[in-house]
């Protein structure tokens, strides 16, 4: 066992009680052979089913090993089986039909795109390197969960990958699952609230299965920020009401699951770009804390949000909760310096307590399966090594050893 490492404890969220723990958000670049087979699968063309399954399993084992080598404590499967963190649900929820090909474009994205049309015309053009475009799904019937086999495979692959690691190399493991919201247009239910409640009830089956398998559940939730963000078609009051409804529905989906088994990841959606229309995190955090999770992951390395550590001076962190500030960025190929990472950890630890901070990343490094992810995979591993070194430096200062 490495010095300072604790044995893996299934399903128990560990705190930074002896040193600053490290983690990330989930998505990582898929190997090219897997991407090539995934592309055929996603476009409905013939592919090697058994070979594809082996590619996924091997990729999970490899990517877990790389996380361990980079010094991360809390690891995951890299979402190797998923075409995106969001639209993977097309294979796991019934009641949806393919849309007419319109791309998913949340209103807050459109505000930013309209402000910088020339830049985003070039940026969005890069999405041609994705395995499959992110298009809107249409709800045409009752929603239910049908992804049991795919989820079972994800769980088995992660278990096998963890078993292949040295004793004590992993502190704990999580599996991401999307939050119930904006991947589909409702054409079946009488109201948007009824539709979202049905989606939440279906996804609850995934949430429960992940926790029952002994893993932490990470709910990927860009929608809280999306509901609150600038949208010319809505008023601030309407946006607040939508956010309140989202919190209520998500909490209902999480009912009965101990918060200490849940991580919530919230993000701003757009990656590279000016991002001048990002809503201040001070307007998000109080609502975020009302979601029944034990830990909260959010953007910090993004220079539009680096200053926002100050909000925690006035916003009390509820007892028992953990913050996972993103200390390496998912939208730049710069590698953050370990000293900067250590300094930022100390800022947060000084406000909320060292035991309540886990060092993380801003967002996933390949949230959509792509042949050209925005941050080159070799750079991602260097970022993770910097994150681990920064946590080591901060731990030495914070614990005086």
Coordinates of C-alpha atoms in Angstrom, one line a residue:
X1 CA 0.0 0.0 0.0
X2 CA 1.3 3.5 -0.8
X3 CA 2.1 5.7 2.0
X4 CA -0.9 7.6 3.2
X5 CA -3.4 5.4 1.2
X6 CA -6.4 3.8 2.9
X7 CA -8.0 0.6 1.8
X8 CA -10.9 0.8 -0.6
X9 CA -14.2 1.0 1.3
X10 CA -17.1 0.2 -1.0
X11 CA -19.9 2.8 -1.1
X12 CA -18.5 4.9 1.8
X13 CA -17.6 8.5 1.0
X14 CA -14.2 9.2 2.5
X15 CA -13.2 12.6 3.9
X16 CA -9.8 14.3 3.8
X17 CA -9.3 13.4 7.4
X18 CA -5.5 12.6 7.1
X19 CA -4.6 14.3 3.9
X20 CA -6.3 16.0 0.9
X21 CA -7.9 13.3 -1.3
X22 CA -8.0 13.7 -5.1
X23 CA -10.6 12.8 -7.7
X24 CA -12.0 14.0 -11.0
X25 CA -15.4 14.3 -12.7
X26 CA -15.6 11.1 -14.8
X27 CA -15.4 11.2 -18.6
X28 CA -12.0 10.4 -20.1
X29 CA -10.9 9.9 -23.7
X30 CA -11.8 6.5 -25.2
X31 CA -9.2 4.5 -27.1
X32 CA -9.3 4.9 -30.9
X33 CA -10.2 1.2 -31.6
X34 CA -13.2 1.6 -29.2
X35 CA -14.2 4.9 -30.8
X36 CA -14.2 3.3 -34.2
X37 CA -16.5 0.5 -33.1
X38 CA -18.7 2.8 -31.1
X39 CA -19.1 5.0 -34.3
X40 CA -20.4 2.0 -36.2
X41 CA -22.7 1.0 -33.4
X42 CA -24.1 4.5 -33.0
X43 CA -24.9 4.9 -36.7
X44 CA -26.7 1.5 -36.8
X45 CA -24.0 -0.1 -39.0
X46 CA -22.7 -3.7 -38.5
X47 CA -20.0 -4.0 -35.8
X48 CA -18.4 -6.8 -33.8
X49 CA -20.6 -7.1 -30.7
X50 CA -18.3 -9.4 -28.7
X51 CA -15.2 -7.5 -29.8
X52 CA -16.9 -4.2 -28.8
X53 CA -17.7 -5.5 -25.3
X54 CA -14.1 -6.6 -24.8
X55 CA -12.8 -3.2 -26.0
X56 CA -15.0 -1.5 -23.4
X57 CA -13.9 -3.8 -20.6
X58 CA -10.2 -3.5 -21.5
X59 CA -10.5 0.3 -21.8
X60 CA -12.0 0.5 -18.3
X61 CA -9.2 -1.6 -16.8
X62 CA -6.6 0.5 -18.5
X63 CA -8.1 3.9 -17.6
X64 CA -8.6 2.9 -13.9
X65 CA -4.9 1.8 -13.9
X66 CA -3.9 5.2 -15.3
X67 CA -5.9 7.1 -12.7
X68 CA -4.1 5.1 -10.0
X69 CA -0.7 5.8 -11.6
X70 CA -1.5 9.5 -11.7
X71 CA -2.1 9.4 -8.0
X72 CA -5.9 9.9 -7.9
X73 CA -7.6 8.5 -4.8
X74 CA -11.2 8.3 -6.0
X75 CA -11.6 6.8 -9.4
X76 CA -14.2 5.8 -12.0
X77 CA -14.6 3.9 -15.3
X78 CA -14.0 7.0 -17.5
X79 CA -17.5 6.4 -19.0
X80 CA -15.8 4.2 -21.6
X81 CA -19.2 2.6 -22.6
X82 CA -21.0 5.9 -23.1
X83 CA -21.3 8.0 -26.3
X84 CA -21.8 11.0 -24.0
X85 CA -22.4 11.7 -20.4
X86 CA -26.0 12.7 -21.4
X87 CA -27.3 11.0 -24.5
X88 CA -26.3 7.5 -23.3
X89 CA -29.8 7.5 -21.8
X90 CA -31.3 6.9 -25.3
X91 CA -30.3 3.2 -24.8
X92 CA -31.5 3.1 -21.2
X93 CA -34.9 4.8 -21.2
X94 CA -38.0 3.7 -23.1
X95 CA -40.6 6.2 -24.3
X96 CA -38.3 8.2 -26.5
X97 CA -37.9 8.4 -30.3
X98 CA -35.1 10.0 -32.2
X99 CA -35.6 13.7 -33.0
X100 CA -35.5 15.2 -36.4
X101 CA -31.7 15.8 -36.1
X102 CA -31.8 19.1 -34.3
X103 CA -28.7 19.5 -32.1
X104 CA -29.0 19.9 -28.4
X105 CA -28.6 23.6 -27.8
X106 CA -29.6 24.9 -24.4
X107 CA -30.8 28.5 -24.3
X108 CA -27.8 29.7 -22.2
X109 CA -25.5 28.4 -24.9
X110 CA -27.4 30.3 -27.5
X111 CA -26.9 33.6 -25.6
X112 CA -23.1 33.1 -25.6
X113 CA -23.1 31.9 -29.2
X114 CA -25.1 35.0 -30.4
X115 CA -22.6 37.2 -28.6
X116 CA -19.6 35.6 -30.3
X117 CA -20.9 34.1 -33.6
X118 CA -17.7 34.0 -35.5
X119 CA -15.8 32.3 -32.7
X120 CA -18.5 29.7 -32.0
X121 CA -19.0 28.9 -35.7
X122 CA -15.5 27.6 -35.7
X123 CA -15.7 26.0 -32.3
X124 CA -18.9 24.1 -32.9
X125 CA -17.6 22.9 -36.2
X126 CA -15.0 20.8 -34.3
X127 CA -17.9 18.6 -33.1
X128 CA -17.6 16.8 -36.4
X129 CA -14.9 14.7 -34.6
X130 CA -17.5 13.3 -32.3
X131 CA -18.5 9.6 -32.7
X132 CA -22.1 10.7 -32.9
X133 CA -23.7 14.2 -32.7
X134 CA -25.7 15.1 -29.6
X135 CA -29.3 15.5 -31.0
X136 CA -32.6 16.0 -29.2
X137 CA -34.7 13.0 -28.2
X138 CA -38.5 13.2 -28.3
X139 CA -40.6 11.7 -25.5
X140 CA -43.5 10.0 -27.3
X141 CA -44.7 7.5 -24.7
X142 CA -44.4 6.4 -21.1
X143 CA -40.8 6.6 -19.8
X144 CA -39.3 3.6 -18.0
X145 CA -35.8 2.3 -17.3
X146 CA -34.7 -0.5 -19.6
X147 CA -30.9 -0.2 -19.3
X148 CA -30.4 -2.8 -16.6
X149 CA -28.1 -5.0 -18.8
X150 CA -25.9 -2.0 -19.9
X151 CA -25.6 -0.8 -16.3
X152 CA -24.8 -4.3 -15.0
X153 CA -22.0 -4.5 -17.5
X154 CA -20.7 -1.0 -16.4
X155 CA -20.7 -2.2 -12.8
X156 CA -18.9 -5.5 -13.6
X157 CA -16.3 -3.8 -15.7
X158 CA -15.5 -1.3 -12.9
X159 CA -15.3 -4.1 -10.3
X160 CA -12.9 -6.1 -12.5
X161 CA -10.7 -3.0 -13.1
X162 CA -10.6 -2.3 -9.3
X163 CA -9.7 -5.9 -8.6
X164 CA -6.7 -5.6 -11.0
X165 CA -5.2 -2.7 -9.0
X166 CA -2.6 -3.2 -6.2
X167 CA -3.9 -3.5 -2.6
X168 CA -4.7 -0.1 -1.2
X169 CA -4.2 1.8 -4.5
X170 CA -7.8 3.0 -4.6
X171 CA -9.6 4.8 -1.8
X172 CA -13.1 4.6 -3.3
X173 CA -14.8 4.5 -6.7
X174 CA -17.9 6.2 -8.2
X175 CA -20.1 5.8 -11.3
X176 CA -21.6 8.8 -13.0
X177 CA -25.3 9.0 -14.0
X178 CA -27.1 11.9 -15.6
X179 CA -29.7 14.0 -13.9
X180 CA -33.3 14.0 -15.1
X181 CA -33.8 16.9 -17.5
X182 CA -32.9 18.4 -20.8
X183 CA -32.0 15.6 -23.2
X184 CA -35.5 15.2 -24.6
X185 CA -38.5 17.2 -25.8
X186 CA -41.8 16.2 -24.2
X187 CA -44.6 15.3 -26.6
X188 CA -46.5 12.8 -24.4
X189 CA -47.0 14.0 -20.8
X190 CA -49.5 16.7 -19.9
X191 CA -47.0 19.0 -18.4
X192 CA -43.2 19.5 -18.2
X193 CA -43.3 18.7 -14.5
X194 CA -45.0 15.4 -15.1
X195 CA -42.6 14.5 -17.8
X196 CA -39.5 15.3 -15.8
X197 CA -40.9 13.4 -12.8
X198 CA -41.3 10.4 -15.0
X199 CA -37.7 10.6 -16.2
X200 CA -36.5 11.0 -12.7
X201 CA -38.4 8.0 -11.5
X202 CA -36.9 5.9 -14.3
X203 CA -33.3 7.2 -13.6
X204 CA -33.8 6.4 -10.0
X205 CA -33.4 2.7 -10.9
X206 CA -29.9 3.5 -12.2
X207 CA -29.1 5.6 -9.1
X208 CA -30.2 2.8 -6.7
X209 CA -28.4 0.1 -8.6
X210 CA -25.1 2.0 -8.5
X211 CA -25.3 2.5 -4.8
X212 CA -26.4 -1.1 -4.2
X213 CA -23.4 -2.2 -6.1
X214 CA -21.2 -0.6 -3.6
X215 CA -20.1 2.5 -5.6
X216 CA -20.6 6.1 -4.9
X217 CA -23.3 7.7 -7.2
X218 CA -22.2 10.8 -9.0
X219 CA -25.2 12.8 -10.5
X220 CA -24.0 14.8 -13.4
X221 CA -26.2 17.9 -13.3
X222 CA -25.6 20.8 -15.7
X223 CA -29.3 21.6 -15.6
X224 CA -29.5 23.5 -12.3
X225 CA -27.1 26.1 -13.8
X226 CA -28.9 25.9 -17.1
X227 CA -32.3 26.7 -15.6
X228 CA -30.8 29.7 -13.7
X229 CA -28.8 31.1 -16.7
X230 CA -29.7 34.0 -18.9
X231 CA -32.5 33.2 -21.3
X232 CA -34.3 36.0 -23.3
X233 CA -37.4 33.8 -23.5
X234 CA -37.9 33.7 -19.7
X235 CA -38.0 36.0 -16.7
X236 CA -35.7 35.7 -13.7
X237 CA -38.8 34.5 -11.7
X238 CA -39.5 31.8 -14.2
X239 CA -35.9 30.7 -14.2
X240 CA -36.0 30.5 -10.4
X241 CA -39.2 28.5 -10.4
X242 CA -37.7 26.0 -12.9
X243 CA -34.7 25.6 -10.8
X244 CA -36.8 25.0 -7.7
X245 CA -38.8 22.4 -9.6
X246 CA -35.6 20.7 -10.7
X247 CA -34.3 20.5 -7.1
X248 CA -37.6 19.0 -5.9
X249 CA -37.7 16.4 -8.7
X250 CA -34.0 15.4 -8.3
X251 CA -34.4 15.1 -4.6
X252 CA -37.4 12.9 -5.1
X253 CA -35.4 10.6 -7.4
X254 CA -32.7 10.4 -4.7
X255 CA -35.1 9.8 -1.8
X256 CA -33.9 7.2 0.6
X257 CA -30.3 7.1 -0.7
X258 CA -28.0 8.3 2.1
X259 CA -26.4 11.6 1.1
X260 CA -23.0 10.3 2.0
X261 CA -23.3 7.9 -1.0
X262 CA -24.0 10.7 -3.5
X263 CA -21.7 13.2 -5.3
X264 CA -23.3 16.0 -7.3
X265 CA -21.4 17.5 -10.2
X266 CA -22.7 20.8 -11.6
X267 CA -21.1 22.5 -14.6
X268 CA -21.6 25.4 -17.0
X269 CA -21.9 23.4 -20.3
X270 CA -19.7 25.3 -22.8
X271 CA -16.0 24.5 -22.7
X272 CA -13.5 26.6 -24.6
X273 CA -14.9 30.1 -25.1
X274 CA -15.3 33.5 -23.7
X275 CA -17.9 32.4 -21.2
X276 CA -18.8 36.0 -20.3
X277 CA -22.5 35.0 -19.8
X278 CA -21.8 32.4 -17.1
X279 CA -24.1 33.0 -14.2
X280 CA -22.1 33.8 -11.0
X281 CA -21.7 30.7 -8.9
X282 CA -22.9 32.7 -5.9
X283 CA -26.4 32.5 -7.4
X284 CA -26.1 28.8 -7.9
X285 CA -24.4 27.5 -4.7
X286 CA -27.2 28.1 -2.2
X287 CA -29.6 26.1 -4.4
X288 CA -27.0 23.5 -5.2
X289 CA -26.6 22.8 -1.4
X290 CA -30.3 22.0 -1.2
X291 CA -29.8 18.9 -3.4
X292 CA -29.4 15.9 -1.1
X293 CA -25.8 15.0 -1.8
X294 CA -22.9 14.5 0.4
X295 CA -20.3 16.2 -1.8
X296 CA -20.5 18.9 -4.5
X297 CA -18.2 19.2 -7.5
X298 CA -18.0 22.6 -9.4
X299 CA -15.8 24.7 -11.6
X300 CA -12.9 26.7 -10.1
X301 CA -9.9 26.4 -12.5
X302 CA -11.9 28.2 -15.2
X303 CA -10.7 31.8 -14.9
X304 CA -14.3 33.1 -15.0
X305 CA -14.8 31.4 -11.7
X306 CA -11.4 31.3 -9.9
X307 CA -12.3 34.3 -7.7
X308 CA -15.5 32.6 -6.4
X309 CA -13.8 30.9 -3.4
X310 CA -14.9 34.0 -1.6
X311 CA -18.5 33.1 -1.6
X312 CA -17.9 30.4 1.0
X313 CA -17.0 33.1 3.5
X314 CA -20.7 34.0 3.8
X315 CA -22.3 30.8 2.7
X316 CA -22.1 28.2 5.5
X317 CA -21.3 24.7 4.4
X318 CA -23.9 22.4 6.0
X319 CA -22.6 19.9 8.5
X320 CA -21.3 16.7 7.0
X321 CA -21.0 18.1 3.5
X322 CA -17.8 18.1 1.3
X323 CA -16.7 20.4 -1.5
X324 CA -14.9 19.1 -4.6
X325 CA -13.6 22.3 -6.2
X326 CA -12.3 21.8 -9.8
X327 CA -8.6 22.7 -9.6
X328 CA -7.6 21.5 -13.1
X329 CA -9.5 22.8 -16.2
X330 CA -11.2 20.7 -18.8
X331 CA -11.0 23.3 -21.5
X332 CA -7.3 24.2 -21.7
X333 CA -4.2 22.3 -22.5
X334 CA -2.2 24.3 -19.9
X335 CA -1.1 22.1 -17.0
X336 CA -1.8 23.9 -13.8
X337 CA 1.2 24.2 -11.5
X338 CA 1.1 22.1 -8.3
X339 CA 1.9 25.1 -6.2
X340 CA -1.2 27.0 -7.5
X341 CA -3.3 23.9 -6.9
X342 CA -1.9 23.7 -3.3
X343 CA -2.6 27.4 -2.7
X344 CA -6.2 27.0 -3.9
X345 CA -6.8 23.9 -1.7
X346 CA -5.5 25.9 1.3
X347 CA -8.0 28.7 0.5
X348 CA -10.9 26.4 0.6
X349 CA -9.6 24.4 3.5
X350 CA -9.1 27.6 5.5
X351 CA -12.8 28.5 5.1
X352 CA -14.7 25.2 5.2
X353 CA -12.1 22.9 7.0
X354 CA -9.5 20.7 5.5
X355 CA -11.5 17.5 6.1
X356 CA -14.3 19.0 3.9
X357 CA -12.3 19.5 0.8
X358 CA -11.4 16.9 -2.0
X359 CA -9.4 18.2 -4.9
X360 CA -11.1 17.6 -8.2
X361 CA -11.4 18.8 -11.8
X362 CA -13.8 21.3 -13.5
X363 CA -15.6 18.9 -15.7
X364 CA -15.1 15.7 -17.8
X365 CA -12.2 15.5 -20.2
X366 CA -14.3 13.8 -22.9
X367 CA -17.9 14.3 -22.0
X368 CA -18.7 13.3 -25.6
X369 CA -16.9 10.4 -27.2
X370 CA -14.6 12.1 -29.7
X371 CA -11.6 11.4 -31.9
X372 CA -10.2 14.8 -30.9
X373 CA -11.1 15.7 -27.3
X374 CA -10.5 19.3 -26.4
X375 CA -7.6 18.5 -24.0
X376 CA -5.2 16.0 -25.4
X377 CA -5.2 12.7 -23.3
X378 CA -1.5 12.9 -22.6
X379 CA -2.1 16.4 -21.1
X380 CA -5.0 15.1 -19.0
X381 CA -2.7 12.6 -17.3
X382 CA -0.2 15.3 -16.6
X383 CA -2.9 17.5 -15.1
X384 CA -3.9 14.6 -12.8
X385 CA -0.3 14.2 -11.7
X386 CA -0.2 18.0 -11.0
X387 CA -3.4 17.6 -9.0
X388 CA -2.0 14.8 -6.9
X389 CA 1.2 16.7 -6.3
X390 CA -0.7 19.9 -5.4
X391 CA -2.8 17.9 -2.9
X392 CA 0.4 16.4 -1.5
X393 CA 1.9 19.9 -1.0
X394 CA -1.2 21.2 0.5
X395 CA -1.5 18.2 2.9
X396 CA 2.1 18.8 4.1
X397 CA 1.2 22.4 4.9
X398 CA -2.2 21.7 6.4
X399 CA -1.2 18.7 8.6
X400 CA 2.3 20.0 9.3
X401 CA 4.1 17.0 8.1

